Amino acid sequence: ISFKVEPGEIVGFLGPNGAGKTTTLKMLSGLLYPSSGEISVLGFVPAKRETAFLRQITLVMGQRNQLVWDVPAQLTFELNRAIYQIPQENYRSMVKELTDLLELGPLLEKPVRNLSLGERMKCEIAVALLHRPQMVFLDEPTIGLDVTMQQRIRRFFAEYNRRFGATVLLTSHYMADVASLCKRVLVIHHGKL
């Protein structure tokens, strides 16, 4: 397949189960090495996993967790601050902004195991965006969430894109996600666009 996504664009990436959506996102984010062809994201070859590349991207997978289960979400935030070497002032500012946008409030102090699915997903999204990535790969970010939480997550990503000019590639089986966020859609089926 071959496609281009323009800076600041939000593009839907759709197809049936097993079509290759998640595999493509993993290759674009550098988690999988392509067996052939070339990939360029923000001018980098993702599979090289260069630090400068990793500082500019994030991959949010609705069925994968990066929050530490037994501690408050805030501690995973601190861990990511250290990993990405985010200056304290930038970190505090971004945590405040994400807390306001996602209505995190007291959730940051609760052990992750005590959060509902929707609360946990909001914290997962926040921790993935602390370093203010310019390229956001979203793989089923609203899966399993109730309708109200789905709407809140959609509004959040629209606002994140507006505020920071981030480019977003979204896979979802919920057409409401795609219809509300994307002006353009790529459909993959049997390995072809």
PDB file of C-alpha atoms in Angstrom, residues 1 3 12-24 171 185-193:
ATOM      1  CA  ILE A   1       0.000   0.000   0.000  1.00  0.00           C
ATOM      2  CA  PHE A   3      -0.395   6.703   1.050  1.00  0.00           C
ATOM      3  CA  GLY A  12      -9.346   7.504   9.210  1.00  0.00           C
ATOM      4  CA  PHE A  13      -7.755   4.147   8.412  1.00  0.00           C
ATOM      5  CA  LEU A  14     -10.531   1.590   8.012  1.00  0.00           C
ATOM      6  CA  GLY A  15     -11.028  -1.996   6.976  1.00  0.00           C
ATOM      7  CA  PRO A  16     -12.383  -5.329   8.177  1.00  0.00           C
ATOM      8  CA  ASN A  17     -10.747  -7.333  10.954  1.00  0.00           C
ATOM      9  CA  GLY A  18      -7.471  -8.802   9.755  1.00  0.00           C
ATOM     10  CA  ALA A  19      -7.051  -6.287   6.914  1.00  0.00           C
ATOM     11  CA  GLY A  20      -3.729  -5.013   8.271  1.00  0.00           C
ATOM     12  CA  LYS A  21      -4.691  -1.792  10.061  1.00  0.00           C
ATOM     13  CA  THR A  22      -2.923  -2.484  13.352  1.00  0.00           C
ATOM     14  CA  THR A  23       0.051  -4.046  11.568  1.00  0.00           C
ATOM     15  CA  THR A  24       0.387  -0.898   9.471  1.00  0.00           C
ATOM     16  CA  THR A 171      -8.443   3.158  13.156  1.00  0.00           C
ATOM     17  CA  VAL A 185     -10.604   8.027   5.006  1.00  0.00           C
ATOM     18  CA  LEU A 186      -8.284   5.294   3.726  1.00  0.00           C
ATOM     19  CA  VAL A 187      -9.832   1.832   3.410  1.00  0.00           C
ATOM     20  CA  ILE A 188      -7.635  -1.264   3.404  1.00  0.00           C
ATOM     21  CA  HIS A 189      -8.954  -4.672   2.311  1.00  0.00           C
ATOM     22  CA  HIS A 190      -6.939  -7.792   1.464  1.00  0.00           C
ATOM     23  CA  GLY A 191      -3.750  -5.722   1.706  1.00  0.00           C
ATOM     24  CA  LYS A 192      -4.852  -3.108  -0.848  1.00  0.00           C
ATOM     25  CA  LEU A 193      -6.107   0.445  -0.434  1.00  0.00           C
TER      26      LEU A 193
END
